[in-house]
Structures are given as structure tokens and as C-alpha cells.
């Protein structure tokens, strides 16, 4: 399954483009712009599984760095600061990674 099976390619392009500058990433605005906030919980979990590149059931810090590339190959890598901020926002149980339920909560809270 591709990200464009769930989200509009145009919305993805606009959202990724809006955060192309270093240190500009805002996950709340990004999730809204990309259309993820309007999706069903099932679709949000499908997006999570696309972003979980190693299929571990979690999105670890190393995977978070490439979260924009998970939406489109043209996306940039997040900086260490942006990656740590996203992890801190999503990691509700403090285990150093984001699970599917934590990701769903992160999207819902944005």
C-alpha cells in the first residue's frame, strides 16, 4: 500500500513543501495539511504501518528522522531537534518509540 492510496498526492506535496526549510517542521500543521487528521482511525493506523519501515510495530527515532520521506521520496530528513521533538510529543509511555496507538493519539491531538 502506498501513501497516495490513503492521502491525496496534491495534499502530500503541499504539506511536505510547506516544511522544506530546515527546523520548520510542525507535526500538528503537517498532519492537518496532509489530510491525516480527517482520516478514520483505521486509515491513520495504515499510515503508521507505512511509516514503520522495519515492521517492528513501532516507529523508532531513526525512522522518525525520515518521516517526510515516508509520505514522498522528495521529503527532507528531519533535523535531530525536530526528530526529538516529534518523538517527545508522540512517545506517551516513555519507551523511546511510538506505537500505533500513540501515533493515532498524536494525530488526533494535532
mmCIF file of C-alpha atoms in Angstrom:
data_model
loop_
_atom_site.group_PDB
_atom_site.id
_atom_site.type_symbol
_atom_site.label_atom_id
_atom_site.label_comp_id
_atom_site.label_asym_id
_atom_site.label_seq_id
_atom_site.Cartn_x
_atom_site.Cartn_y
_atom_site.Cartn_z
ATOM 1 C CA UNK A 1 0.000 0.000 0.000
ATOM 2 C CA UNK A 2 1.264 3.464 -0.908
ATOM 3 C CA UNK A 3 0.692 6.686 0.982
ATOM 4 C CA UNK A 4 -1.210 8.022 -2.052
ATOM 5 C CA UNK A 5 -3.730 5.179 -1.611
ATOM 6 C CA UNK A 6 -4.776 6.911 1.614
ATOM 7 C CA UNK A 7 -3.944 10.582 1.114
ATOM 8 C CA UNK A 8 -4.116 12.968 -1.827
ATOM 9 C CA UNK A 9 -0.831 13.294 -3.733
ATOM 10 C CA UNK A 10 -1.522 17.028 -4.027
ATOM 11 C CA UNK A 11 -2.029 17.393 -0.257
ATOM 12 C CA UNK A 12 1.172 15.420 0.412
ATOM 13 C CA UNK A 13 3.140 17.630 -1.991
ATOM 14 C CA UNK A 14 1.811 20.844 -0.409
ATOM 15 C CA UNK A 15 2.384 19.655 3.162
ATOM 16 C CA UNK A 16 5.920 18.388 2.547
ATOM 17 C CA UNK A 17 6.723 21.574 0.601
ATOM 18 C CA UNK A 18 5.479 23.759 3.450
ATOM 19 C CA UNK A 19 8.134 22.278 5.735
ATOM 20 C CA UNK A 20 11.026 22.084 3.266
ATOM 21 C CA UNK A 21 13.138 24.568 5.253
ATOM 22 C CA UNK A 22 15.346 23.159 7.996
ATOM 23 C CA UNK A 23 13.891 23.421 11.513
ATOM 24 C CA UNK A 24 10.430 24.310 10.147
ATOM 25 C CA UNK A 25 8.614 21.005 10.799
ATOM 26 C CA UNK A 26 5.425 21.259 12.843
ATOM 27 C CA UNK A 27 3.725 17.872 13.121
ATOM 28 C CA UNK A 28 0.345 19.380 14.079
ATOM 29 C CA UNK A 29 0.200 21.553 10.970
ATOM 30 C CA UNK A 30 1.687 18.777 8.835
ATOM 31 C CA UNK A 31 -0.911 16.168 9.858
ATOM 32 C CA UNK A 32 -3.675 18.678 9.177
ATOM 33 C CA UNK A 33 -2.294 19.812 5.800
ATOM 34 C CA UNK A 34 -1.665 16.270 4.569
ATOM 35 C CA UNK A 35 -5.278 15.347 5.419
ATOM 36 C CA UNK A 36 -4.398 12.748 8.054
ATOM 37 C CA UNK A 37 -6.462 14.447 10.745
ATOM 38 C CA UNK A 38 -9.670 13.844 8.757
ATOM 39 C CA UNK A 39 -8.980 10.149 8.252
ATOM 40 C CA UNK A 40 -10.589 7.275 10.118
ATOM 41 C CA UNK A 41 -8.646 5.574 12.928
ATOM 42 C CA UNK A 42 -8.181 2.593 10.591
ATOM 43 C CA UNK A 43 -6.593 4.790 7.898
ATOM 44 C CA UNK A 44 -4.361 6.504 10.467
ATOM 45 C CA UNK A 45 -3.096 3.053 11.516
ATOM 46 C CA UNK A 46 -2.463 2.176 7.855
ATOM 47 C CA UNK A 47 -0.320 5.321 7.558
ATOM 48 C CA UNK A 48 1.515 4.255 10.727
ATOM 49 C CA UNK A 49 2.319 0.869 9.173
ATOM 50 C CA UNK A 50 3.694 2.561 6.034
ATOM 51 C CA UNK A 51 5.961 4.740 8.218
ATOM 52 C CA UNK A 52 7.073 1.711 10.279
ATOM 53 C CA UNK A 53 9.731 0.790 7.726
ATOM 54 C CA UNK A 54 11.240 -2.119 9.671
ATOM 55 C CA UNK A 55 7.775 -3.524 10.512
ATOM 56 C CA UNK A 56 8.658 -3.705 14.220
ATOM 57 C CA UNK A 57 5.269 -2.365 15.305
ATOM 58 C CA UNK A 58 6.917 0.874 16.401
ATOM 59 C CA UNK A 59 8.302 3.994 14.795
ATOM 60 C CA UNK A 60 11.709 4.439 16.385
ATOM 61 C CA UNK A 61 13.757 7.646 16.441
ATOM 62 C CA UNK A 62 15.749 6.578 13.369
ATOM 63 C CA UNK A 63 12.521 6.070 11.384
ATOM 64 C CA UNK A 64 11.108 9.393 12.589
ATOM 65 C CA UNK A 65 14.054 11.200 11.029
ATOM 66 C CA UNK A 66 12.740 10.063 7.625
ATOM 67 C CA UNK A 67 9.032 10.608 8.322
ATOM 68 C CA UNK A 68 8.601 13.134 5.481
ATOM 69 C CA UNK A 69 10.211 10.673 3.039
ATOM 70 C CA UNK A 70 7.589 8.181 4.208
ATOM 71 C CA UNK A 71 4.991 10.445 2.632
ATOM 72 C CA UNK A 72 7.001 11.233 -0.530
ATOM 73 C CA UNK A 73 10.567 10.485 -1.687
ATOM 74 C CA UNK A 74 11.025 14.249 -2.211
ATOM 75 C CA UNK A 75 10.665 14.880 1.529
ATOM 76 C CA UNK A 76 13.682 16.053 3.506
ATOM 77 C CA UNK A 77 15.179 14.390 6.558
ATOM 78 C CA UNK A 78 14.143 15.930 9.861
ATOM 79 C CA UNK A 79 16.881 17.504 11.943
ATOM 80 C CA UNK A 80 17.881 15.875 15.227
ATOM 81 C CA UNK A 81 15.992 18.633 17.076
ATOM 82 C CA UNK A 82 12.819 18.089 15.016
ATOM 83 C CA UNK A 83 13.088 14.307 15.374
ATOM 84 C CA UNK A 84 13.469 14.508 19.158
ATOM 85 C CA UNK A 85 10.527 16.947 19.428
ATOM 86 C CA UNK A 86 8.296 14.618 17.389
ATOM 87 C CA UNK A 87 9.364 11.615 19.462
ATOM 88 C CA UNK A 88 8.719 13.517 22.710
ATOM 89 C CA UNK A 89 5.245 14.510 21.505
ATOM 90 C CA UNK A 90 4.293 11.004 20.411
ATOM 91 C CA UNK A 91 6.007 8.747 22.962
ATOM 92 C CA UNK A 92 3.348 8.719 25.689
ATOM 93 C CA UNK A 93 4.736 5.771 27.674
ATOM 94 C CA UNK A 94 8.369 6.906 27.593
ATOM 95 C CA UNK A 95 9.797 3.780 25.935
ATOM 96 C CA UNK A 96 11.680 5.758 23.279
ATOM 97 C CA UNK A 97 9.451 4.807 20.347
ATOM 98 C CA UNK A 98 5.950 5.460 19.028
ATOM 99 C CA UNK A 99 3.444 2.615 18.802
ATOM 100 C CA UNK A 100 0.323 2.548 16.616
ATOM 101 C CA UNK A 101 -1.979 3.753 19.407
ATOM 102 C CA UNK A 102 0.451 6.506 20.354
ATOM 103 C CA UNK A 103 0.605 7.594 16.702
ATOM 104 C CA UNK A 104 -3.198 7.669 16.493
ATOM 105 C CA UNK A 105 -3.302 9.806 19.648
ATOM 106 C CA UNK A 106 -0.613 12.121 18.256
ATOM 107 C CA UNK A 107 -2.633 12.664 15.069
ATOM 108 C CA UNK A 108 -5.901 13.138 16.983
ATOM 109 C CA UNK A 109 -4.311 15.720 19.289
ATOM 110 C CA UNK A 110 -2.869 17.741 16.432
#
